[in-house]
Amino acid sequence: MILRIFRWPLGVTAFGLLTALVLGGPKAFVLVAVLAILEISLSFDNAVVNARVIERMSPLWQRMFLTAGIVIAVFGMRLLFPLVVVGITARMSPGEAIGLALNDAAEYGRRLHEAHPLIAAFGGVFLLMIFLDFIFEEREFAWLAWLERPLARIGKLDQLSVVVALVVLVATTTYLAPEPGPALVAGALGIVTYLLVNSLGRLFEAEQREEDSRRPGPAAAAGRAGLSLFLYLEVLDASFSFDGVVGAFAISDELLIIALGLGIGAMYIRSLTIFLVRRGTLDEYVYLEHGAHWAIGALAAIMLIGLGRSVPEILTGLVGLAFIGTATASSALRNRRENAGRDAAPAGAAPSRGTSRTDER
C-alpha cells in the first residue's frame, strides 16, 4: 500500500532531481533536495490536519484533492500566486511580473520579500484561527490536559477565537510590521477568509446531513459540502506554502530550482495525507491531531513575529516536527498502557477504553 500511495511522489522526486542534475549540475541537485525536505518538514502538520478533513470527504473529492488539488498546490500556490502578490504590491501588470520573474529572479525574490509582511499577516492569522478553534473546543481526549481543558472551558464564550485573533493581529501589526496599515488589512482578510470558508462548510454539511438522512448507508461529504472542504484544504495549503515560497528565495533565486523543490515537497504532503487516512493513523495515535494543531499555533506565532523579525526557516520546521514527534510518542505510550491494562484485566472484565485523566497527561 505504501508504494502504491507514494508512487507519484517518488516518480516526481526522481524526475525533479534528475532534471536539476542535468540542467544545473550537482549544486542544483542539492538545492532541489534541500528545498523538498524543507517543504515537507514545514508542512507535515498540514498533512495531519488535512487527513482529518479528508476523512469526511467522498471518494470523488478525495481524488480531486490528489489530482486537481496538486495542480493548484504546485502551480497555483507555489508559482502563480507569488506572481500575483508581487504584481499587486509592486503595482505591476501580470506580464511585467512574469517578465521580472523570468529575466531577473533576484529582483523578483527581493520584491516577494518586501511583500512578506502582507503574506505573513494573512497566513499567520488564518492559521491562528485554526489553532484557536481547535483548542477552544472540548474534546474526548486531551493531550496537554493541564492546559487544554481550561482553554476548552474558556472557549465556551461565543466567538472567542475571533476576538483573540483580532487582538493578536492589532498588537503584532502595530508593534512589528514596518507598515501597520496594509498588514492589518491583510490579516483582517485572513480572518474573513477563514470565517467564510468555515461557514460555507457548516452550511453545506448541514444540507448534506439532511439529504443523507433520507437515504440509508454511510455518509461522506459530497456535492457542495465536498467542495467547501476542498476549498478549505486549498486555503490551508496556501497558508502553509506562503513562508516556504518566500524562504525558498533565501536558498536559491532560480525559479526552476524553487519550482522543482517545492513541487516535490507538495506531492509528498498530498500522498502523506491519504496514507494517514487509509492507515487510520489519527484514530490509533489520538494525540497526533493535537500535536499538529499546536505546531500550527507555533507556525502562526512565527509568521506573525516575522512581520518585523527574521526567523530562520530551520527553526520553523524543527518546532513543527518537535510537536508532531512528541505527540506521536505520547500516543504510543498511551496505547502501550491501554494494551497492558487489557492484558492484566481478569477474564470476563470489560476492556478499558482509555479516557481516564491518567492517560491524558
mmCIF file of C-alpha atoms in Angstrom:
data_model
loop_
_atom_site.group_PDB
_atom_site.id
_atom_site.type_symbol
_atom_site.label_atom_id
_atom_site.label_comp_id
_atom_site.label_asym_id
_atom_site.label_seq_id
_atom_site.Cartn_x
_atom_site.Cartn_y
_atom_site.Cartn_z
ATOM 1 C CA MET A 1 0.000 0.000 0.000
ATOM 2 C CA ILE A 2 2.859 2.388 0.813
ATOM 3 C CA LEU A 3 4.393 2.087 -2.653
ATOM 4 C CA ARG A 4 1.002 2.492 -4.285
ATOM 5 C CA ILE A 5 0.250 5.703 -2.366
ATOM 6 C CA PHE A 6 3.720 7.214 -2.773
ATOM 7 C CA ARG A 7 4.427 6.107 -6.336
ATOM 8 C CA TRP A 8 3.704 9.570 -7.782
ATOM 9 C CA PRO A 9 5.867 11.496 -5.284
ATOM 10 C CA LEU A 10 8.714 9.010 -5.796
ATOM 11 C CA GLY A 11 8.408 9.388 -9.560
ATOM 12 C CA VAL A 12 8.306 13.192 -9.350
ATOM 13 C CA THR A 13 11.308 13.120 -6.997
ATOM 14 C CA ALA A 14 13.351 11.086 -9.475
ATOM 15 C CA PHE A 15 12.303 13.350 -12.366
ATOM 16 C CA GLY A 16 12.939 16.562 -10.421
ATOM 17 C CA LEU A 17 16.352 15.577 -9.102
ATOM 18 C CA LEU A 18 17.439 14.231 -12.490
ATOM 19 C CA THR A 19 16.269 17.428 -14.212
ATOM 20 C CA ALA A 20 18.163 19.554 -11.689
ATOM 21 C CA LEU A 21 21.309 17.456 -12.131
ATOM 22 C CA VAL A 22 21.197 17.640 -15.945
ATOM 23 C CA LEU A 23 20.404 21.356 -16.176
ATOM 24 C CA GLY A 24 22.285 22.727 -13.179
ATOM 25 C CA GLY A 25 24.762 20.116 -12.055
ATOM 26 C CA PRO A 26 25.400 18.781 -8.540
ATOM 27 C CA LYS A 27 24.731 22.167 -6.894
ATOM 28 C CA ALA A 28 21.225 22.365 -8.371
ATOM 29 C CA PHE A 29 20.643 18.722 -7.364
ATOM 30 C CA VAL A 30 21.479 19.518 -3.723
ATOM 31 C CA LEU A 31 19.391 22.717 -3.689
ATOM 32 C CA VAL A 32 16.301 20.921 -5.016
ATOM 33 C CA ALA A 33 16.718 18.187 -2.404
ATOM 34 C CA VAL A 34 17.106 20.763 0.402
ATOM 35 C CA LEU A 35 14.013 22.695 -0.726
ATOM 36 C CA ALA A 36 11.951 19.498 -0.932
ATOM 37 C CA ILE A 37 12.989 18.422 2.582
ATOM 38 C CA LEU A 38 12.290 21.920 3.925
ATOM 39 C CA GLU A 39 8.818 21.944 2.356
ATOM 40 C CA ILE A 40 7.960 18.530 3.818
ATOM 41 C CA SER A 41 9.206 19.467 7.301
ATOM 42 C CA LEU A 42 7.259 22.739 7.264
ATOM 43 C CA SER A 43 4.049 21.074 6.107
ATOM 44 C CA PHE A 44 3.938 17.748 7.961
ATOM 45 C CA ASP A 45 1.411 19.174 10.401
ATOM 46 C CA ASN A 46 -0.566 20.332 7.382
ATOM 47 C CA ALA A 47 -0.861 16.701 6.281
ATOM 48 C CA VAL A 48 -2.191 15.652 9.698
ATOM 49 C CA VAL A 49 -4.889 18.330 9.677
ATOM 50 C CA ASN A 50 -5.683 17.558 6.039
ATOM 51 C CA ALA A 51 -6.177 13.891 6.931
ATOM 52 C CA ARG A 52 -8.884 14.677 9.488
ATOM 53 C CA VAL A 53 -10.738 16.771 6.882
ATOM 54 C CA ILE A 54 -10.228 14.224 4.104
ATOM 55 C CA GLU A 55 -11.917 11.545 6.231
ATOM 56 C CA ARG A 56 -15.178 13.459 5.860
ATOM 57 C CA MET A 57 -14.973 13.710 2.057
ATOM 58 C CA SER A 58 -16.450 11.359 -0.509
ATOM 59 C CA PRO A 59 -14.069 9.267 -2.676
ATOM 60 C CA LEU A 60 -14.705 11.673 -5.573
ATOM 61 C CA TRP A 61 -13.478 14.687 -3.631
ATOM 62 C CA GLN A 62 -10.556 12.718 -2.248
ATOM 63 C CA ARG A 63 -9.497 12.041 -5.836
ATOM 64 C CA MET A 64 -9.990 15.728 -6.658
ATOM 65 C CA PHE A 65 -7.665 16.574 -3.769
ATOM 66 C CA LEU A 66 -4.971 14.330 -5.253
ATOM 67 C CA THR A 67 -5.409 15.435 -8.886
ATOM 68 C CA ALA A 68 -6.757 18.963 -9.347
ATOM 69 C CA GLY A 69 -5.609 19.817 -5.828
ATOM 70 C CA ILE A 70 -1.980 19.031 -6.560
ATOM 71 C CA VAL A 71 -2.082 21.179 -9.713
ATOM 72 C CA ILE A 72 -3.428 24.090 -7.660
ATOM 73 C CA ALA A 73 -0.880 23.466 -4.897
ATOM 74 C CA VAL A 74 2.193 23.231 -7.141
ATOM 75 C CA PHE A 75 1.432 25.630 -9.981
ATOM 76 C CA GLY A 76 -1.169 27.871 -8.382
ATOM 77 C CA MET A 77 0.116 28.478 -4.860
ATOM 78 C CA ARG A 78 3.837 27.998 -5.373
ATOM 79 C CA LEU A 79 4.283 29.629 -8.806
ATOM 80 C CA LEU A 80 1.316 31.781 -9.866
ATOM 81 C CA PHE A 81 0.262 33.188 -6.505
ATOM 82 C CA PRO A 82 3.692 34.731 -5.747
ATOM 83 C CA LEU A 83 3.492 36.412 -9.167
ATOM 84 C CA VAL A 84 0.106 37.874 -8.208
ATOM 85 C CA VAL A 85 1.483 39.088 -4.859
ATOM 86 C CA VAL A 86 4.490 40.736 -6.500
ATOM 87 C CA GLY A 87 2.264 42.290 -9.158
ATOM 88 C CA ILE A 88 -0.151 43.775 -6.619
ATOM 89 C CA THR A 89 2.413 45.028 -4.100
ATOM 90 C CA ALA A 90 4.777 46.414 -6.764
ATOM 91 C CA ARG A 91 1.884 47.802 -8.859
ATOM 92 C CA MET A 92 2.957 45.799 -11.883
ATOM 93 C CA SER A 93 0.872 44.186 -14.596
ATOM 94 C CA PRO A 94 0.776 40.377 -14.771
ATOM 95 C CA GLY A 95 3.012 40.473 -17.838
ATOM 96 C CA GLU A 96 5.576 42.666 -16.090
ATOM 97 C CA ALA A 97 5.582 40.397 -13.023
ATOM 98 C CA ILE A 98 6.141 37.318 -15.201
ATOM 99 C CA GLY A 99 8.888 39.095 -17.127
ATOM 100 C CA LEU A 100 10.592 40.092 -13.893
ATOM 101 C CA ALA A 101 10.421 36.506 -12.594
ATOM 102 C CA LEU A 102 11.906 35.082 -15.792
ATOM 103 C CA ASN A 103 14.516 37.752 -16.519
ATOM 104 C CA ASP A 104 15.594 38.935 -13.065
ATOM 105 C CA ALA A 105 14.850 36.262 -10.471
ATOM 106 C CA ALA A 106 16.942 38.016 -7.809
ATOM 107 C CA GLU A 107 14.867 41.198 -8.082
ATOM 108 C CA TYR A 108 11.675 39.131 -8.171
ATOM 109 C CA GLY A 109 12.738 37.442 -4.941
ATOM 110 C CA ARG A 110 13.519 40.833 -3.376
ATOM 111 C CA ARG A 111 10.046 42.127 -4.298
ATOM 112 C CA LEU A 112 8.489 38.991 -2.849
ATOM 113 C CA HIS A 113 10.422 39.504 0.400
ATOM 114 C CA GLU A 114 9.119 43.078 0.517
ATOM 115 C CA ALA A 115 5.596 41.665 0.367
ATOM 116 C CA HIS A 116 6.341 39.203 3.178
ATOM 117 C CA PRO A 117 4.580 41.239 5.932
ATOM 118 C CA LEU A 118 1.304 41.058 3.993
ATOM 119 C CA ILE A 119 1.752 37.351 3.304
ATOM 120 C CA ALA A 120 2.690 36.656 6.936
ATOM 121 C CA ALA A 121 -0.270 38.642 8.287
ATOM 122 C CA PHE A 122 -2.803 36.825 6.089
ATOM 123 C CA GLY A 123 -1.368 33.339 6.511
ATOM 124 C CA GLY A 124 -0.441 33.759 10.169
ATOM 125 C CA VAL A 125 -3.911 34.879 11.242
ATOM 126 C CA PHE A 126 -5.616 32.192 9.135
ATOM 127 C CA LEU A 127 -3.511 29.504 10.837
ATOM 128 C CA LEU A 128 -4.064 31.143 14.229
ATOM 129 C CA MET A 129 -7.835 30.832 13.737
ATOM 130 C CA ILE A 130 -7.452 27.108 13.000
ATOM 131 C CA PHE A 131 -5.401 26.648 16.173
ATOM 132 C CA LEU A 132 -7.744 28.680 18.373
ATOM 133 C CA ASP A 133 -10.891 26.949 17.144
ATOM 134 C CA PHE A 134 -9.260 23.615 17.981
ATOM 135 C CA ILE A 135 -8.022 24.382 21.485
ATOM 136 C CA PHE A 136 -11.199 26.276 22.471
ATOM 137 C CA GLU A 137 -13.349 23.198 21.778
ATOM 138 C CA GLU A 138 -13.959 20.375 24.254
ATOM 139 C CA ARG A 139 -12.699 17.002 23.016
ATOM 140 C CA GLU A 140 -12.830 13.397 24.161
ATOM 141 C CA PHE A 141 -9.055 13.261 24.582
ATOM 142 C CA ALA A 142 -6.721 15.938 25.914
ATOM 143 C CA TRP A 143 -3.003 15.769 25.242
ATOM 144 C CA LEU A 144 -1.763 18.655 27.405
ATOM 145 C CA ALA A 145 -4.718 18.274 29.766
ATOM 146 C CA TRP A 146 -3.433 20.831 32.304
ATOM 147 C CA LEU A 147 -3.669 23.472 29.541
ATOM 148 C CA GLU A 148 -6.188 22.173 27.001
ATOM 149 C CA ARG A 149 -9.033 21.567 29.459
ATOM 150 C CA PRO A 150 -9.019 25.117 30.925
ATOM 151 C CA LEU A 151 -8.794 26.557 27.403
ATOM 152 C CA ALA A 152 -11.759 24.419 26.319
ATOM 153 C CA ARG A 153 -13.807 25.765 29.250
ATOM 154 C CA ILE A 154 -12.885 29.354 28.352
ATOM 155 C CA GLY A 155 -13.734 28.575 24.727
ATOM 156 C CA LYS A 156 -17.430 28.317 25.592
ATOM 157 C CA LEU A 157 -17.505 32.109 25.223
ATOM 158 C CA ASP A 158 -19.030 32.819 21.819
ATOM 159 C CA GLN A 159 -16.598 33.928 19.063
ATOM 160 C CA LEU A 160 -13.649 33.967 21.480
ATOM 161 C CA SER A 161 -11.266 32.781 18.764
ATOM 162 C CA VAL A 162 -12.169 35.789 16.585
ATOM 163 C CA VAL A 163 -11.640 38.196 19.484
ATOM 164 C CA VAL A 164 -8.252 36.695 20.379
ATOM 165 C CA ALA A 165 -7.134 36.656 16.725
ATOM 166 C CA LEU A 166 -8.091 40.327 16.270
ATOM 167 C CA VAL A 167 -6.239 41.353 19.434
ATOM 168 C CA VAL A 168 -3.123 39.451 18.344
ATOM 169 C CA LEU A 169 -3.370 40.913 14.827
ATOM 170 C CA VAL A 170 -3.660 44.509 16.046
ATOM 171 C CA ALA A 171 -0.792 44.051 18.527
ATOM 172 C CA THR A 172 1.614 42.397 16.080
ATOM 173 C CA THR A 173 0.913 44.745 13.165
ATOM 174 C CA THR A 174 1.208 47.814 15.420
ATOM 175 C CA TYR A 175 4.483 46.863 17.077
ATOM 176 C CA LEU A 176 6.187 44.643 14.499
ATOM 177 C CA ALA A 177 5.033 45.461 10.962
ATOM 178 C CA PRO A 178 7.030 48.128 9.089
ATOM 179 C CA GLU A 179 3.741 49.369 7.579
ATOM 180 C CA PRO A 180 0.936 48.502 10.038
ATOM 181 C CA GLY A 181 -1.984 49.582 7.836
ATOM 182 C CA PRO A 182 -1.546 47.190 4.880
ATOM 183 C CA ALA A 183 -0.549 44.313 7.193
ATOM 184 C CA LEU A 184 -3.663 44.906 9.309
ATOM 185 C CA VAL A 185 -5.860 44.767 6.207
ATOM 186 C CA ALA A 186 -4.149 41.555 5.029
ATOM 187 C CA GLY A 187 -4.659 39.947 8.443
ATOM 188 C CA ALA A 188 -8.310 41.002 8.515
ATOM 189 C CA LEU A 189 -8.754 39.355 5.113
ATOM 190 C CA GLY A 190 -7.228 36.191 6.598
ATOM 191 C CA ILE A 191 -9.869 36.151 9.328
ATOM 192 C CA VAL A 192 -12.661 36.872 6.840
ATOM 193 C CA THR A 193 -11.444 34.088 4.544
ATOM 194 C CA TYR A 194 -11.380 31.588 7.397
ATOM 195 C CA LEU A 195 -14.847 32.549 8.643
ATOM 196 C CA LEU A 196 -16.297 32.476 5.123
ATOM 197 C CA VAL A 197 -14.875 29.070 4.191
ATOM 198 C CA ASN A 198 -15.801 27.635 7.592
ATOM 199 C CA SER A 199 -19.353 28.997 7.457
ATOM 200 C CA LEU A 200 -19.895 27.662 3.949
ATOM 201 C CA GLY A 201 -18.578 24.298 5.103
ATOM 202 C CA ARG A 202 -21.043 24.125 8.012
ATOM 203 C CA LEU A 203 -23.925 25.208 5.798
ATOM 204 C CA PHE A 204 -23.216 22.671 3.070
ATOM 205 C CA GLU A 205 -22.504 19.870 5.552
ATOM 206 C CA ALA A 206 -25.832 20.540 7.280
ATOM 207 C CA GLU A 207 -27.582 20.270 3.924
ATOM 208 C CA GLN A 208 -25.603 17.098 3.194
ATOM 209 C CA ARG A 209 -26.632 15.506 6.503
ATOM 210 C CA GLU A 210 -30.248 16.359 5.869
ATOM 211 C CA GLU A 211 -30.054 14.778 2.423
ATOM 212 C CA ASP A 212 -28.195 11.708 3.748
ATOM 213 C CA SER A 213 -30.765 11.200 6.492
ATOM 214 C CA ARG A 214 -33.317 10.435 3.807
ATOM 215 C CA ARG A 215 -31.271 7.551 2.426
ATOM 216 C CA PRO A 216 -29.608 4.623 4.220
ATOM 217 C CA GLY A 217 -25.909 3.811 4.368
ATOM 218 C CA PRO A 218 -22.754 5.626 5.487
ATOM 219 C CA ALA A 219 -22.452 9.270 4.514
ATOM 220 C CA ALA A 220 -19.476 11.279 3.304
ATOM 221 C CA ALA A 221 -19.261 14.909 2.267
ATOM 222 C CA ALA A 222 -20.121 15.177 -1.423
ATOM 223 C CA GLY A 223 -21.511 17.869 -3.711
ATOM 224 C CA ARG A 224 -21.290 21.360 -2.244
ATOM 225 C CA ALA A 225 -20.187 20.008 1.135
ATOM 226 C CA GLY A 226 -17.248 18.256 -0.525
ATOM 227 C CA LEU A 227 -16.465 21.423 -2.486
ATOM 228 C CA SER A 228 -16.374 23.526 0.684
ATOM 229 C CA LEU A 229 -13.956 21.069 2.335
ATOM 230 C CA PHE A 230 -11.815 21.065 -0.815
ATOM 231 C CA LEU A 231 -11.656 24.886 -0.781
ATOM 232 C CA TYR A 232 -10.784 24.851 2.911
ATOM 233 C CA LEU A 233 -7.886 22.464 2.251
ATOM 234 C CA GLU A 234 -6.589 24.626 -0.596
ATOM 235 C CA VAL A 235 -6.642 27.801 1.526
ATOM 236 C CA LEU A 236 -4.967 25.879 4.345
ATOM 237 C CA ASP A 237 -2.283 24.635 1.959
ATOM 238 C CA ALA A 238 -1.767 28.191 0.714
ATOM 239 C CA SER A 239 -1.253 29.446 4.262
ATOM 240 C CA PHE A 240 1.400 26.796 4.844
ATOM 241 C CA SER A 241 3.102 27.387 1.498
ATOM 242 C CA PHE A 242 3.500 31.176 1.850
ATOM 243 C CA ASP A 243 6.506 31.064 4.141
ATOM 244 C CA GLY A 244 8.040 28.197 2.206
ATOM 245 C CA VAL A 245 7.874 30.144 -1.061
ATOM 246 C CA VAL A 246 9.361 33.300 0.450
ATOM 247 C CA GLY A 247 12.019 31.344 2.338
ATOM 248 C CA ALA A 248 12.960 29.423 -0.804
ATOM 249 C CA PHE A 249 14.452 32.596 -2.302
ATOM 250 C CA ALA A 250 16.898 32.696 0.602
ATOM 251 C CA ILE A 251 18.228 29.359 -0.648
ATOM 252 C CA SER A 252 18.082 29.953 -4.395
ATOM 253 C CA ASP A 253 16.827 32.660 -6.753
ATOM 254 C CA GLU A 254 16.398 30.299 -9.711
ATOM 255 C CA LEU A 255 12.707 29.714 -10.382
ATOM 256 C CA LEU A 256 13.189 26.256 -11.879
ATOM 257 C CA ILE A 257 15.025 25.012 -8.785
ATOM 258 C CA ILE A 258 12.409 26.520 -6.475
ATOM 259 C CA ALA A 259 9.560 25.046 -8.514
ATOM 260 C CA LEU A 260 11.138 21.574 -8.549
ATOM 261 C CA GLY A 261 11.951 21.557 -4.825
ATOM 262 C CA LEU A 262 8.621 22.898 -3.599
ATOM 263 C CA GLY A 263 6.702 20.779 -6.116
ATOM 264 C CA ILE A 264 8.338 17.578 -4.841
ATOM 265 C CA GLY A 265 7.514 18.552 -1.254
ATOM 266 C CA ALA A 266 3.895 19.328 -2.124
ATOM 267 C CA MET A 267 3.479 15.914 -3.760
ATOM 268 C CA TYR A 268 4.665 14.141 -0.610
ATOM 269 C CA ILE A 269 2.316 16.139 1.603
ATOM 270 C CA ARG A 270 -0.659 15.147 -0.560
ATOM 271 C CA SER A 271 0.252 11.464 -0.511
ATOM 272 C CA LEU A 272 1.088 11.530 3.191
ATOM 273 C CA THR A 273 -2.407 12.857 3.855
ATOM 274 C CA ILE A 274 -4.004 9.910 2.057
ATOM 275 C CA PHE A 275 -1.631 7.491 3.811
ATOM 276 C CA LEU A 276 -2.727 8.788 7.236
ATOM 277 C CA VAL A 277 -6.385 8.401 6.268
ATOM 278 C CA ARG A 278 -6.116 4.859 4.902
ATOM 279 C CA ARG A 279 -3.973 3.610 7.774
ATOM 280 C CA GLY A 280 -6.325 5.136 10.358
ATOM 281 C CA THR A 281 -3.310 6.761 11.989
ATOM 282 C CA LEU A 282 -5.242 9.579 13.648
ATOM 283 C CA ASP A 283 -7.548 7.107 15.381
ATOM 284 C CA GLU A 284 -4.631 4.978 16.527
ATOM 285 C CA TYR A 285 -2.448 7.882 17.663
ATOM 286 C CA VAL A 286 -5.073 10.025 19.356
ATOM 287 C CA TYR A 287 -2.749 12.877 20.346
ATOM 288 C CA LEU A 288 -1.283 13.343 16.864
ATOM 289 C CA GLU A 289 -4.021 15.762 15.823
ATOM 290 C CA HIS A 290 -3.372 17.767 18.994
ATOM 291 C CA GLY A 291 0.347 17.939 18.270
ATOM 292 C CA ALA A 292 -0.357 19.088 14.705
ATOM 293 C CA HIS A 293 -2.576 21.914 15.911
ATOM 294 C CA TRP A 294 -0.039 23.044 18.496
ATOM 295 C CA ALA A 295 2.518 23.030 15.667
ATOM 296 C CA ILE A 296 0.113 25.148 13.608
ATOM 297 C CA GLY A 297 -0.213 27.551 16.531
ATOM 298 C CA ALA A 298 3.578 27.784 16.742
ATOM 299 C CA LEU A 299 3.815 28.383 12.979
ATOM 300 C CA ALA A 300 1.161 31.116 13.222
ATOM 301 C CA ALA A 301 3.165 32.797 16.004
ATOM 302 C CA ILE A 302 6.379 32.547 13.981
ATOM 303 C CA MET A 303 4.700 34.049 10.901
ATOM 304 C CA LEU A 304 3.283 36.953 12.899
ATOM 305 C CA ILE A 305 6.614 37.562 14.639
ATOM 306 C CA GLY A 306 8.079 37.515 11.122
ATOM 307 C CA LEU A 307 6.196 40.744 10.402
ATOM 308 C CA GLY A 308 9.166 42.575 11.869
ATOM 309 C CA ARG A 309 11.730 39.957 12.842
ATOM 310 C CA SER A 310 13.701 37.430 10.834
ATOM 311 C CA VAL A 311 13.009 33.842 11.890
ATOM 312 C CA PRO A 312 15.181 31.042 10.407
ATOM 313 C CA GLU A 313 13.250 28.554 8.287
ATOM 314 C CA ILE A 314 15.007 25.662 10.010
ATOM 315 C CA LEU A 315 13.524 26.773 13.354
ATOM 316 C CA THR A 316 10.047 26.736 11.876
ATOM 317 C CA GLY A 317 10.485 23.190 10.619
ATOM 318 C CA LEU A 318 12.072 21.912 13.836
ATOM 319 C CA VAL A 319 9.313 23.334 16.066
ATOM 320 C CA GLY A 320 6.630 21.620 13.999
ATOM 321 C CA LEU A 321 8.479 18.315 13.960
ATOM 322 C CA ALA A 322 9.053 18.549 17.736
ATOM 323 C CA PHE A 323 5.329 18.879 18.417
ATOM 324 C CA ILE A 324 4.450 16.091 15.976
ATOM 325 C CA GLY A 325 7.136 13.775 17.332
ATOM 326 C CA THR A 326 6.209 14.383 20.975
ATOM 327 C CA ALA A 327 2.512 13.850 20.291
ATOM 328 C CA THR A 328 3.269 10.611 18.438
ATOM 329 C CA ALA A 329 5.408 9.350 21.322
ATOM 330 C CA SER A 330 2.701 10.293 23.845
ATOM 331 C CA SER A 331 0.120 8.408 21.788
ATOM 332 C CA ALA A 332 2.337 5.339 21.595
ATOM 333 C CA LEU A 333 2.865 5.374 25.379
ATOM 334 C CA ARG A 334 -0.873 5.697 25.923
ATOM 335 C CA ASN A 335 -1.539 2.753 23.586
ATOM 336 C CA ARG A 336 1.047 0.685 25.426
ATOM 337 C CA ARG A 337 -0.617 1.413 28.775
ATOM 338 C CA GLU A 338 -4.009 0.562 27.307
ATOM 339 C CA ASN A 339 -2.745 -2.766 25.961
ATOM 340 C CA ALA A 340 -1.033 -3.583 29.266
ATOM 341 C CA GLY A 341 -4.236 -2.793 31.145
ATOM 342 C CA ARG A 342 -6.288 -5.076 28.910
ATOM 343 C CA ASP A 343 -3.765 -7.903 29.241
ATOM 344 C CA ALA A 344 -3.771 -7.560 33.038
ATOM 345 C CA ALA A 345 -7.579 -7.395 33.333
ATOM 346 C CA PRO A 346 -9.200 -10.533 34.795
ATOM 347 C CA ALA A 347 -11.105 -12.816 32.447
ATOM 348 C CA GLY A 348 -14.558 -11.500 31.652
ATOM 349 C CA ALA A 349 -13.729 -7.933 32.667
ATOM 350 C CA ALA A 350 -14.744 -5.159 30.294
ATOM 351 C CA PRO A 351 -11.783 -3.750 28.321
ATOM 352 C CA SER A 352 -10.559 -0.272 29.217
ATOM 353 C CA ARG A 353 -11.262 2.403 26.623
ATOM 354 C CA GLY A 354 -8.618 4.830 27.778
ATOM 355 C CA THR A 355 -10.448 8.035 28.529
ATOM 356 C CA SER A 356 -9.161 8.440 32.080
ATOM 357 C CA ARG A 357 -7.353 11.538 33.312
ATOM 358 C CA THR A 358 -4.211 9.484 33.866
ATOM 359 C CA ASP A 359 -3.995 8.711 30.138
ATOM 360 C CA GLU A 360 -4.426 12.343 29.174
ATOM 361 C CA ARG A 361 -1.386 13.684 30.933
#
